[in-house]
Short mmCIF file of C-alpha atoms and ligand atoms in Angstrom, two decimals:
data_model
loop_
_atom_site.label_atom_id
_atom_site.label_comp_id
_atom_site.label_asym_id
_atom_site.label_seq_id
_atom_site.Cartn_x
_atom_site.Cartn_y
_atom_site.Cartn_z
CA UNK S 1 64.70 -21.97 -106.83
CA UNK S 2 64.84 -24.99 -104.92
CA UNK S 3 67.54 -26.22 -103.51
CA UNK S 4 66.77 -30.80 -102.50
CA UNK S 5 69.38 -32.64 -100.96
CA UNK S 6 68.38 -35.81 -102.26
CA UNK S 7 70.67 -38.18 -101.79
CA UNK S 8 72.31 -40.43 -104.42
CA UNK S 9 69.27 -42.94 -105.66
CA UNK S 10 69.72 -46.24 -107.33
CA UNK S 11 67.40 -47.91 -109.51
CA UNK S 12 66.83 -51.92 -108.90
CA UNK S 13 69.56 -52.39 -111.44
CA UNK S 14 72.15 -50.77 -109.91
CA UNK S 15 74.84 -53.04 -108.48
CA UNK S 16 74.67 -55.95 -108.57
CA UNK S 17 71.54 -56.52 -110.57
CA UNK S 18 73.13 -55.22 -113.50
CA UNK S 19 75.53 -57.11 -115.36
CA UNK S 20 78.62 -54.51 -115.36
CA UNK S 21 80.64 -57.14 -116.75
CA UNK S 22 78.76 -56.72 -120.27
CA UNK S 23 78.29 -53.21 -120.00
CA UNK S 24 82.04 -52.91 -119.55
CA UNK S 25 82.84 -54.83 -122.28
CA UNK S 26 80.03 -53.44 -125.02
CA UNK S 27 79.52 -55.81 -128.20
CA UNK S 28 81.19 -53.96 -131.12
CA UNK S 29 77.69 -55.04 -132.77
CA UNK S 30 75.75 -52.81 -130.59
CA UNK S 31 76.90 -49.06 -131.05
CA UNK S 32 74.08 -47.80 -128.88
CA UNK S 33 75.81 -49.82 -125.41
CA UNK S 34 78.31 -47.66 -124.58
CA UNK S 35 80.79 -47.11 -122.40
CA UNK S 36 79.77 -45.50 -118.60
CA UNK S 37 79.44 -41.91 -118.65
CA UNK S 38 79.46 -39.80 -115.12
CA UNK S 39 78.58 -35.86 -114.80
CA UNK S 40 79.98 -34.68 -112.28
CA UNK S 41 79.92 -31.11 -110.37
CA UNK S 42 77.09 -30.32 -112.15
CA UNK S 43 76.35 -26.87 -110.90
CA UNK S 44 72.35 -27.21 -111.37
CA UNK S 45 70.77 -30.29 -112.22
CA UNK S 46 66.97 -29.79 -112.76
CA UNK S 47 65.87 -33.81 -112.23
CA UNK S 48 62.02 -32.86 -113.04
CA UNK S 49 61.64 -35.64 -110.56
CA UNK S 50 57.88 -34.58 -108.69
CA UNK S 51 58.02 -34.91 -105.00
CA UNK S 52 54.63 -36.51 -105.46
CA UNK S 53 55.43 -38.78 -107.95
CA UNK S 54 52.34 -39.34 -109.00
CA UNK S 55 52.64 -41.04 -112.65
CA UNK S 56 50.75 -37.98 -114.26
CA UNK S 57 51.67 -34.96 -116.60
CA UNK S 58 52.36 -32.06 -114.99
CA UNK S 59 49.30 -30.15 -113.98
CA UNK S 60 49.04 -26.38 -111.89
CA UNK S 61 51.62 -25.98 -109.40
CA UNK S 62 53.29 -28.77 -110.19
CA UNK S 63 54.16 -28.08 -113.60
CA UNK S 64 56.92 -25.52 -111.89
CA UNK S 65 58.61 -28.56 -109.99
CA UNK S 66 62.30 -29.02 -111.01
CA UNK S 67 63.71 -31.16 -108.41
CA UNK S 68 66.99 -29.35 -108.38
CA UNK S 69 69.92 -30.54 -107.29
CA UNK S 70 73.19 -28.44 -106.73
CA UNK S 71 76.55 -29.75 -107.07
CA UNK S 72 75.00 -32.43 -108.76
CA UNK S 73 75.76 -36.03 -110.21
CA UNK S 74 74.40 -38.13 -112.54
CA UNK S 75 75.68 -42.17 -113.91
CA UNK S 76 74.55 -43.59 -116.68
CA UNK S 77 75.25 -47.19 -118.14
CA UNK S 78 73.96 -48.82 -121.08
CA UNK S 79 71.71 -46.48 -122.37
CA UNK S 80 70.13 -45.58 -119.03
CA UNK S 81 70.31 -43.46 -115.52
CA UNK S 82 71.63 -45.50 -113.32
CA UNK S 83 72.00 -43.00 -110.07
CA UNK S 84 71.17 -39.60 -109.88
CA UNK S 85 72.49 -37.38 -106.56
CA UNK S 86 74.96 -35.16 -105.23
CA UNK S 87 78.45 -35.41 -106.12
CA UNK S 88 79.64 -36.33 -103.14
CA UNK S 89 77.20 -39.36 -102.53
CA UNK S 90 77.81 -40.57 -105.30
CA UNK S 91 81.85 -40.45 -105.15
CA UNK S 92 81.22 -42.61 -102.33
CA UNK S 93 79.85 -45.33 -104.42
CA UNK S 94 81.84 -48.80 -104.45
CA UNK S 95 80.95 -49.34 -107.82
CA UNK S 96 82.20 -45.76 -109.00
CA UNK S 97 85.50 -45.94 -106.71
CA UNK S 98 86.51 -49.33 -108.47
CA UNK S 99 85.37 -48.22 -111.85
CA UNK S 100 86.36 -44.73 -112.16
CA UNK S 101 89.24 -45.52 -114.87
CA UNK S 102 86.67 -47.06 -117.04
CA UNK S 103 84.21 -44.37 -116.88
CA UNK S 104 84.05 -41.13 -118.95
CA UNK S 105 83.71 -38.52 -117.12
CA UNK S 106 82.24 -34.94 -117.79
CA UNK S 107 82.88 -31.81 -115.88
CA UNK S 108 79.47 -29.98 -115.21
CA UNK S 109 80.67 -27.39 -113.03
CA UNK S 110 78.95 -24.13 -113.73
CA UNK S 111 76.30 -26.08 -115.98
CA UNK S 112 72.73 -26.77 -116.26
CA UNK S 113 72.18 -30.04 -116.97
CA UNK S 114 68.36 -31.07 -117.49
CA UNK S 115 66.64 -33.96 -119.21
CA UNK S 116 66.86 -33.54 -122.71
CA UNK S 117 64.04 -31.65 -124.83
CA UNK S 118 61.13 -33.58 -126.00
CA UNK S 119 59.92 -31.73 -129.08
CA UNK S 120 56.44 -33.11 -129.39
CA UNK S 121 55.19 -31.31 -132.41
CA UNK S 122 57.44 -31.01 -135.90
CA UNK S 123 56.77 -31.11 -139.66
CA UNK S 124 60.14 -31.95 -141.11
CA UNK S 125 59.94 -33.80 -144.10
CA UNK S 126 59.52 -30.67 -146.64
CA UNK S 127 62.37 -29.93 -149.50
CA UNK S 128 62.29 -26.06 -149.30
CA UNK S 129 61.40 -23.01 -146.96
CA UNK S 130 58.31 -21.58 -147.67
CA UNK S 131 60.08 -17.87 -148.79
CA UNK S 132 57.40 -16.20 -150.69
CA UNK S 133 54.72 -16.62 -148.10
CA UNK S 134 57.44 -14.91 -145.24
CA UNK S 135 57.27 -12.14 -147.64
CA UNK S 136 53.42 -12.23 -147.86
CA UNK S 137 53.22 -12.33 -144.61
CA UNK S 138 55.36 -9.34 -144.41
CA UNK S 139 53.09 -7.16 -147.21
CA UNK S 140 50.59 -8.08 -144.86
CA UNK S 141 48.54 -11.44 -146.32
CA UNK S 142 46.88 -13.64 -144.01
CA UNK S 143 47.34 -16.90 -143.53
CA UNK S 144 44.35 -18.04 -144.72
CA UNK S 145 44.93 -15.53 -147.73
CA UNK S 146 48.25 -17.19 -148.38
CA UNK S 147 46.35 -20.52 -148.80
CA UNK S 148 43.38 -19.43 -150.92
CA UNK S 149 46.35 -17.73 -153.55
CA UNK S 150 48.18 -21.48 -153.64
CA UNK S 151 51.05 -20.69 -150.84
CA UNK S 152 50.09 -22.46 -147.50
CA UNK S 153 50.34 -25.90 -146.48
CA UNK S 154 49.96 -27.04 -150.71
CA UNK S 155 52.99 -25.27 -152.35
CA UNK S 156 55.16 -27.63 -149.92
CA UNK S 157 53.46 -30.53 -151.57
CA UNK S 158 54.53 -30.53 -155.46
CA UNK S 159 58.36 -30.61 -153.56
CA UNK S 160 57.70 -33.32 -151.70
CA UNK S 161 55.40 -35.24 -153.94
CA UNK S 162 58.25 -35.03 -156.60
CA UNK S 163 61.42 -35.87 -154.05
CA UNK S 164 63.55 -38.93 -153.68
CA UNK S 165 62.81 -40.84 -149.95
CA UNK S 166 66.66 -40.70 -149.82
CA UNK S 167 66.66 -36.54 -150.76
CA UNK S 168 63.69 -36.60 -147.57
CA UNK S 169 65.13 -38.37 -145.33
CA UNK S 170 68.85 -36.17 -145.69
CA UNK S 171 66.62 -32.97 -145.20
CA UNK S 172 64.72 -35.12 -141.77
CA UNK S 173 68.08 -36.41 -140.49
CA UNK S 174 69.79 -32.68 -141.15
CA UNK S 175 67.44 -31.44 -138.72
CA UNK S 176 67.17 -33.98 -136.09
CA UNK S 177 71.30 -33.18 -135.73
CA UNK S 178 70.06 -29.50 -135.53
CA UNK S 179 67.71 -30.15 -132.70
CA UNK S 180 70.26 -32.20 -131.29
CA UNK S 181 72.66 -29.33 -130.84
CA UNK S 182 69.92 -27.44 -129.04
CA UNK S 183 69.43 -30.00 -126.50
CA UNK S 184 66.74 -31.73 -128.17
CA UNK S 185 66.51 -36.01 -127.77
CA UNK S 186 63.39 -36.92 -128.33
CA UNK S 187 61.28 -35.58 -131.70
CA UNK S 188 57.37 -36.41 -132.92
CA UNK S 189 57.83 -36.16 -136.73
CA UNK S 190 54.41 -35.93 -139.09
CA UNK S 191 54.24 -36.67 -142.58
CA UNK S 192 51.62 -34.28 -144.25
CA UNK S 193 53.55 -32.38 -147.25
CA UNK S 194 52.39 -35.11 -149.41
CA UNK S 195 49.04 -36.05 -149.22
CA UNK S 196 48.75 -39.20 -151.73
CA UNK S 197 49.17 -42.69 -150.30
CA UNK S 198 52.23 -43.09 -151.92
CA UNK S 199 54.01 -39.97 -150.98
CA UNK S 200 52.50 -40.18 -147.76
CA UNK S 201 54.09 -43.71 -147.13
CA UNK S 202 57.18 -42.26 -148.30
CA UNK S 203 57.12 -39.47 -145.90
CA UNK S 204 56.85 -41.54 -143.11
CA UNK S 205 59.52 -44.25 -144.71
CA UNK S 206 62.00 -41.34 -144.89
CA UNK S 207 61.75 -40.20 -140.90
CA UNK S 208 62.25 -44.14 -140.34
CA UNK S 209 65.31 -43.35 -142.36
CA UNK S 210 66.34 -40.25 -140.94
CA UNK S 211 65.65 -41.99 -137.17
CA UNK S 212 67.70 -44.76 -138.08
CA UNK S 213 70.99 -43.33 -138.16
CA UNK S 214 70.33 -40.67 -135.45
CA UNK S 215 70.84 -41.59 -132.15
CA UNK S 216 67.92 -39.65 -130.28
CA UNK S 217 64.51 -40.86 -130.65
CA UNK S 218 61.66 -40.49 -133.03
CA UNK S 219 57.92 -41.20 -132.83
CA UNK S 220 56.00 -40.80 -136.66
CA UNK S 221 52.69 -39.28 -137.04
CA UNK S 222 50.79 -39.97 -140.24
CA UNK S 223 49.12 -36.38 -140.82
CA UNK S 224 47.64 -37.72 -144.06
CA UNK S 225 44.72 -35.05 -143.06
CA UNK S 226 46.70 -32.19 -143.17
CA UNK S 227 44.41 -29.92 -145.79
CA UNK S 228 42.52 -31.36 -148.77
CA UNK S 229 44.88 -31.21 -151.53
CA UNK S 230 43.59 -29.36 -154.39
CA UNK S 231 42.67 -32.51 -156.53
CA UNK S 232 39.81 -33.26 -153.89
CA UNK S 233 38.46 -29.43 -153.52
CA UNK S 234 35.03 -29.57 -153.19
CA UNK S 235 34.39 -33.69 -152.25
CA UNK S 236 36.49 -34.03 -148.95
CA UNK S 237 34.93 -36.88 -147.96
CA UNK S 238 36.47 -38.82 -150.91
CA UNK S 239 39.77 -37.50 -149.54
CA UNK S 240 38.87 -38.80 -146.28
CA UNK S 241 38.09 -42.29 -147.32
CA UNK S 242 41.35 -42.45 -148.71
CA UNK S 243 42.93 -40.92 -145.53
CA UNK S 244 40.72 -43.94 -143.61
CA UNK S 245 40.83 -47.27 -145.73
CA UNK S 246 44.40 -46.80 -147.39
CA UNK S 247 46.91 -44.50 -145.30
CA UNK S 248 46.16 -45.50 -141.83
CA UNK S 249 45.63 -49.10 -142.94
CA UNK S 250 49.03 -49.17 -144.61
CA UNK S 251 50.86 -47.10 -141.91
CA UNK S 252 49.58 -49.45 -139.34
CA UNK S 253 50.30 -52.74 -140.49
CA UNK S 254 53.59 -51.38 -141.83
CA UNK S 255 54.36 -49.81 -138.50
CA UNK S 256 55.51 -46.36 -139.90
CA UNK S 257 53.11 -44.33 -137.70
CA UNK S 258 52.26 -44.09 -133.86
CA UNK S 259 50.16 -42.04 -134.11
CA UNK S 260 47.43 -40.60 -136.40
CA UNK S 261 46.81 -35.86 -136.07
CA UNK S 262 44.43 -34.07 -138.41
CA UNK S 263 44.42 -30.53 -138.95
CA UNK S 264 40.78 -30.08 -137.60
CA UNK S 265 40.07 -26.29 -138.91
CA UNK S 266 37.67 -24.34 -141.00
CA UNK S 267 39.24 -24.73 -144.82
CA UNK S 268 40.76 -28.34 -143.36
CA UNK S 269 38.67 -30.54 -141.77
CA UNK S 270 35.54 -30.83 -140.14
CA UNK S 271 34.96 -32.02 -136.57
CA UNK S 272 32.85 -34.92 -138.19
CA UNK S 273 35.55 -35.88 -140.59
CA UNK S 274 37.89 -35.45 -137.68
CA UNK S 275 35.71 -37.86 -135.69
CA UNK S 276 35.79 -40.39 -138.97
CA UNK S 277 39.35 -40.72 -139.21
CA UNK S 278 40.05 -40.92 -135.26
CA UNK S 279 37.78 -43.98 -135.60
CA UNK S 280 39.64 -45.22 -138.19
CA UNK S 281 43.21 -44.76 -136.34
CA UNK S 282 41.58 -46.89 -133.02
CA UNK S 283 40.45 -49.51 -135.37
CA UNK S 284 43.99 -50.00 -136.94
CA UNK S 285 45.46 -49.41 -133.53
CA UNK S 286 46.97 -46.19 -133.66
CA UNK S 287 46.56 -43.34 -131.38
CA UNK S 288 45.65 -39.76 -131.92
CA UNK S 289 46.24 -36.36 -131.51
CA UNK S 290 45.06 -32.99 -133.17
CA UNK S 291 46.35 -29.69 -134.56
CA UNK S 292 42.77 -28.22 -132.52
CA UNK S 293 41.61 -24.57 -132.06
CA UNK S 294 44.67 -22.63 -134.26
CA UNK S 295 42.33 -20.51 -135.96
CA UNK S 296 39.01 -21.32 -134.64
CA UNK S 297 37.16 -23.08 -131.38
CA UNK S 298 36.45 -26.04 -132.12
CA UNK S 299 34.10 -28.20 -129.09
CA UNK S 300 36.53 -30.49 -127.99
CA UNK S 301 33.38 -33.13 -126.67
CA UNK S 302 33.06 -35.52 -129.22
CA UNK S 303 37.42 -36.04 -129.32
CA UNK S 304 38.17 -36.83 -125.94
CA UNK S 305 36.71 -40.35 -126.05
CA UNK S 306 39.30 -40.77 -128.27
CA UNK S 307 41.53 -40.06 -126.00
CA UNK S 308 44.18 -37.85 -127.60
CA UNK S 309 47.50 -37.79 -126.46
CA UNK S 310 47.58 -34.44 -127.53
CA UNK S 311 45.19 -31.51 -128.42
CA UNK S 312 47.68 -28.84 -130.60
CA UNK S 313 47.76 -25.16 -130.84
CA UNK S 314 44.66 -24.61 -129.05
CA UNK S 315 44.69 -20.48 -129.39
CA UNK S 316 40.99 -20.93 -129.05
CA UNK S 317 39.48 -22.90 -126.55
CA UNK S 318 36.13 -23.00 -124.94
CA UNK S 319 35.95 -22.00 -121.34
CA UNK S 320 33.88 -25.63 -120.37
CA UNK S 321 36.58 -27.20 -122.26
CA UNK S 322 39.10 -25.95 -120.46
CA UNK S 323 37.45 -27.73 -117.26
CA UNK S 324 36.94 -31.30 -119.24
CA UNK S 325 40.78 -30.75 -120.75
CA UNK S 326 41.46 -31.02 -116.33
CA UNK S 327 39.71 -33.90 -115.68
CA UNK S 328 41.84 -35.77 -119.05
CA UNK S 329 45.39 -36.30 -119.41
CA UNK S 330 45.17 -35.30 -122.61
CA UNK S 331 48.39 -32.65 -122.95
CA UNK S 332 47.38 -29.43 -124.65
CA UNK S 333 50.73 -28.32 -126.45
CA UNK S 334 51.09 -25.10 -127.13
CA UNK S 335 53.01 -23.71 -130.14
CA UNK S 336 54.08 -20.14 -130.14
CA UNK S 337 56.79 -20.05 -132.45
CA UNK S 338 53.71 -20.25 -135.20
CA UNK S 339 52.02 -17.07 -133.68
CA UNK S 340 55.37 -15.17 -133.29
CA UNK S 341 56.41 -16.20 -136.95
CA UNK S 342 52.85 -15.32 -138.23
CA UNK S 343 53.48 -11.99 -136.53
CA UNK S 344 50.24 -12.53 -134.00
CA UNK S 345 49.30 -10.08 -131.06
CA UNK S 346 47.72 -13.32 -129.66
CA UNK S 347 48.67 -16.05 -128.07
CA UNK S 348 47.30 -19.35 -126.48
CA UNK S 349 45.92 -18.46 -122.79
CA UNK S 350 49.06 -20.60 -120.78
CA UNK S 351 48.17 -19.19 -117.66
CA UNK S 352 44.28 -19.77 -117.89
CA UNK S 353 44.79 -23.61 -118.76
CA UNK S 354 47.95 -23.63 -115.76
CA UNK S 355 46.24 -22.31 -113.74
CA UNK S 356 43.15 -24.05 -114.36
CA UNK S 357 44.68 -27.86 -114.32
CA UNK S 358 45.30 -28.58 -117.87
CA UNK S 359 48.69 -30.34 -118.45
CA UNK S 360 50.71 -27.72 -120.77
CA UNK S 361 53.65 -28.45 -123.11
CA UNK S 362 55.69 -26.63 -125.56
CA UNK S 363 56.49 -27.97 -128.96
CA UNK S 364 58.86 -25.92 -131.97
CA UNK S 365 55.52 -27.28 -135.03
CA UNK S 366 59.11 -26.94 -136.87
CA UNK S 367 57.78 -26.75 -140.26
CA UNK S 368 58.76 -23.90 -143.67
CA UNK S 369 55.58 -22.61 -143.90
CA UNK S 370 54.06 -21.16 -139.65
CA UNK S 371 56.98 -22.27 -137.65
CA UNK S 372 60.85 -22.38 -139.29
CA UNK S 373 62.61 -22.96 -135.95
CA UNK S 374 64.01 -25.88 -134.26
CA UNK S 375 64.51 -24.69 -131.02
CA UNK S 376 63.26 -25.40 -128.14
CA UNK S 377 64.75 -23.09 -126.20
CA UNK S 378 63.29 -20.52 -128.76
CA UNK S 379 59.89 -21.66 -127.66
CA UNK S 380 60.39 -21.20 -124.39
CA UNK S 381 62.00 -17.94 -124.38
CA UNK S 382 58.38 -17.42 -126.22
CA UNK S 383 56.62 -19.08 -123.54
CA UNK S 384 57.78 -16.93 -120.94
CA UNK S 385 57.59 -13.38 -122.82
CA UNK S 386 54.19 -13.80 -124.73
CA UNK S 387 52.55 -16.44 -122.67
CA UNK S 388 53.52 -15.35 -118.76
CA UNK S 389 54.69 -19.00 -118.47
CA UNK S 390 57.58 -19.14 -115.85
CA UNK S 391 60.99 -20.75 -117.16
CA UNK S 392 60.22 -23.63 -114.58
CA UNK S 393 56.71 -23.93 -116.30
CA UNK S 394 58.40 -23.75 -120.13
CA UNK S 395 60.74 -26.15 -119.00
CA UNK S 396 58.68 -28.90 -117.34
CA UNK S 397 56.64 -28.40 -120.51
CA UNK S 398 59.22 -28.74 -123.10
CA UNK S 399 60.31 -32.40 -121.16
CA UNK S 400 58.62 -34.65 -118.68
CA UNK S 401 55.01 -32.89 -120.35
CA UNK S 402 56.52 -33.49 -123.72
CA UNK S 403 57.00 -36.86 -122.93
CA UNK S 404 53.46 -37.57 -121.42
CA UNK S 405 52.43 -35.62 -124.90
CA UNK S 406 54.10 -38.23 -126.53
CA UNK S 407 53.32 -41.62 -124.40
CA UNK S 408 56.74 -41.87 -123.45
CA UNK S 409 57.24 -40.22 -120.27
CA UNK S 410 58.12 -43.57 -118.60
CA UNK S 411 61.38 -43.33 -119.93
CA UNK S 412 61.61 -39.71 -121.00
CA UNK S 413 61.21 -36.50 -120.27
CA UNK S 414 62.64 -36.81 -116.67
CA UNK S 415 65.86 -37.79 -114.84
CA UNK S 416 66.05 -40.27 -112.48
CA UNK S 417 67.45 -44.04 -112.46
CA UNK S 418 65.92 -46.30 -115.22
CA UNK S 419 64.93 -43.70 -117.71
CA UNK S 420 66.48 -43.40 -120.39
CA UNK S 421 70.10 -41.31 -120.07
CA UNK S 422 68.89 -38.44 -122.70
CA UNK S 423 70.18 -35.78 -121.26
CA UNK S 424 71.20 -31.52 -122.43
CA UNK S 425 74.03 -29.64 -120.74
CA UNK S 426 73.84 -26.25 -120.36
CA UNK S 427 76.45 -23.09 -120.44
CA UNK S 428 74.42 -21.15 -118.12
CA UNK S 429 75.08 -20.93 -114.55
CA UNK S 430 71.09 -20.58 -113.29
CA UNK S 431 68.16 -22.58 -115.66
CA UNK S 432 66.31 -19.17 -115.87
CA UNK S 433 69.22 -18.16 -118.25
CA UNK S 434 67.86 -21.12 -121.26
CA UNK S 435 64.66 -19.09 -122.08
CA UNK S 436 66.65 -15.43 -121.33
CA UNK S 437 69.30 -15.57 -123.45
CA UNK S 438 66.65 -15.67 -126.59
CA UNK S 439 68.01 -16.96 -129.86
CA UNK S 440 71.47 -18.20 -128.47
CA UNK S 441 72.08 -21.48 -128.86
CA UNK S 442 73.83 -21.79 -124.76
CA UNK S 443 73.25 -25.97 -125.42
CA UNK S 444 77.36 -27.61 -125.59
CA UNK S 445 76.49 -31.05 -125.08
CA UNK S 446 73.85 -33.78 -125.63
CA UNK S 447 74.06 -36.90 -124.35
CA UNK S 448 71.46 -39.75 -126.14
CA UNK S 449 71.18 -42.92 -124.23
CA UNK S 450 74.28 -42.50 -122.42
CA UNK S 451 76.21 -41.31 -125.31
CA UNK S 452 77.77 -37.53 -126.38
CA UNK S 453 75.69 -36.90 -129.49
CA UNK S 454 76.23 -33.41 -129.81
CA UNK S 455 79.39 -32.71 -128.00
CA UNK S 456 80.39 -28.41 -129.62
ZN1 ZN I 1 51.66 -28.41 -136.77
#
């Protein structure tokens, strides 16, 4: 552990840039501009900042860079950091000595506080948990046997297919608060228990629901390609036109999707239909990412020139991959709730793509069917013990690589002055203790854009 006496930064709109006068007085109209909120004493603050800031994921050695700072503090104002240091610089601050009244103020001692999760990789919008499968799964049925007898991916969709947006979007927005009070801010959410245009489009109109009215962030994925649905057994590519010239069309010009993932697999889809409805995403101006290599290798060649935010899963990846993967800043996000639900012996190789350059980062795949968990802290407790990540790796993966797996990390994912002020407090004394203490919930307090979301 690292211990970095940096001293108290401010961003360019620190005093007097920024217009304290407004932020002091917030517009009733405006729920997100808050009053000032200061952490103080924070035992360990992990800042993720990299010492050399270089404005890339986390690759190799670096991914295990926390900038920690002890007896830590951390101001944020409308919506944003505004200083980040120890707490005695930044008690010295004019600003803070003549507005301390004004301020709310948060006692950290004994804490962890760390930049709030990015979850990168979640299925919520499904009606009911997937029971009969866990107890296939138990009798010993494989996954692939649990799809070919109806369970799978396709019992989710007559639920869905049936459901009212408003019943969806209660389920989506019950879970964001769950993630919330496990330190997670910032969620990717894909549609893909549907898997007609219109239930599709509803899908992705209920997480802009849900996201509406919680506080955190969400980015959509249209995952229109998820399987072919039953009706289209046997002629895919009819499915896929339909995936092509009607859902990403719509999504796109009704801005319900950033980004477009297929399920590229053997009993999904092809590499070449893969390939076909990438194309289709550039065209409409949408960017990609994959579920790639779960059950299978797939090459990833003919993708990258895509260039995916994110390659998924990836249990099985070809060794000259791995060195192309390097080169790209592609994130490869690794899953392993879905192999420790599915009861696996194996997991993705973490330490082969660490150690060979690949920028790494954990995701929940929250979904009923592979992957019932919203924690992130679950994942990372997984990280460690099945995939010999260290908790320094798991948690540069499960934020500032998150965020690059995501497009965001220019405001996410890390703290330091001008990001956004999405931040998870800890009741653990040492970070290590997050991934230890496995299935505790140890988050007590989330703060989303400068504002206690998920005070316990
Ligand atoms: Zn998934």
């Amino acid at each position: 552990m690292q211990a970095n006496s940096q001293h108290l930064q401010q961003t360019e709109v620190s005093p007097p840039l920024l217009n304290y006068q407004n932020v002091l007085s917030p517009r009733k109209s405006d729920p997100r501009i808050q009053s000032p909120l200061f952490l103080a004493d924070i035992g360990q603050l992990l800042t993720l900042q990299s010492a050399s800031r270089k404005p890339d994921p986390r690759r190799g050695s670096d991914l295990k860079e926390l900038g920690i700072i002890e007896n830590a503090a951390v101001l944020c104002l409308a919506g944003k950091i505004v200083s980040v240091g120890t707490t005695k610089d930044a008690l010295r601050d004019p600003w803070l000595k003549k507005n301390r009244k004004k301020v709310t103020e948060i006692d950290c001692a004994d804490k962890v506080v760390l930049p709030g999760f990015v979850d990168s990789h979640t299925h919520p919008v499904f009606i009911s948990p997937r029971l009969l499968d866990f107890e296939k799964h138990i009798e010993g049925a494989s996954y692939e046997e649990i799809a070919a007898a109806g369970g799978g991916i396709r019992s989710s969709l007559d639920d869905v297919r049936k459901a009212r947006k408003r019943v969806l979007a209660e389920k989506i927005l019950a879970a964001l608060r769950d993630m919330a009070a496990h330190g997670t801010t910032t969620v990717e959410a894909k549609s893909g228990y549907g898997l007609t245009v219109e239930s599709e489009m509803k899908s992705l109109e209920a997480i802009r629901d849900a996201a509406k009215q919680w506080p955190g962030t969400v980015i959509s994925t249209l995952l229109g390609a998820h399987v072919v649905p039953k009706e289209f057994q046997g002629c895919s590519q009819k499915y896929v036109e339909i995936v092509c010239k009607e859902m990403i069309p719509q999504a796109a010009k009704r801005k319900l999707a950033q980004f477009v993932d297929v399920f590229c697999e053997k009993g999904a889809f092809t590499a070449a239909e893969t390939e076909q409805i990438f194309e289709a995403a550039k065209r409409h101006g949408l960017s990609v990412r994959a579920h790639m290599g779960q059950l299978s290798e797939t090459r990833l060649q003919p993708f990258l020139r895509f260039d995916p935010a994110s390659l998924d899963h990836m249990d099985h990846v070809n060794e000259d991959d791995i060195a192309e993967l390097a080169k790209h800043d592609t994130v490869t996000t690794l899953v392993p709730g879905a192999n420790y639900f599915l009861g696996l012996k194996e997991y993705p190789n973490a330490r082969k793509l660490i150690d060979a350059g690949v920028p790494v980062a954990l995701a929940t795949d929250y979904n009923p069917g592979t992957s019932p968990t919203l924690s992130m802290p679950m994942a990372m407790s997984l990280a460690c013990t099945h995939m010999k990540m260290s908790p320094a790796e798991a948690i540069a993966a499960s934020t500032i690589n998150g965020a690059w797996a995501l497009r965001v990390a220019d405001h996410k994912g890390s703290i330091e002055p001008g990001k956004d002020a999405d931040l998870a407090i800890f009741s653990v004394k040492d970070y290590r203790e997050i991934p230890y203490w496995f299935g505790a919930n140890l988050c007590s307090m989330t703060v989303v854009s400068g504002s206690l979301a998920h005070p316990r």
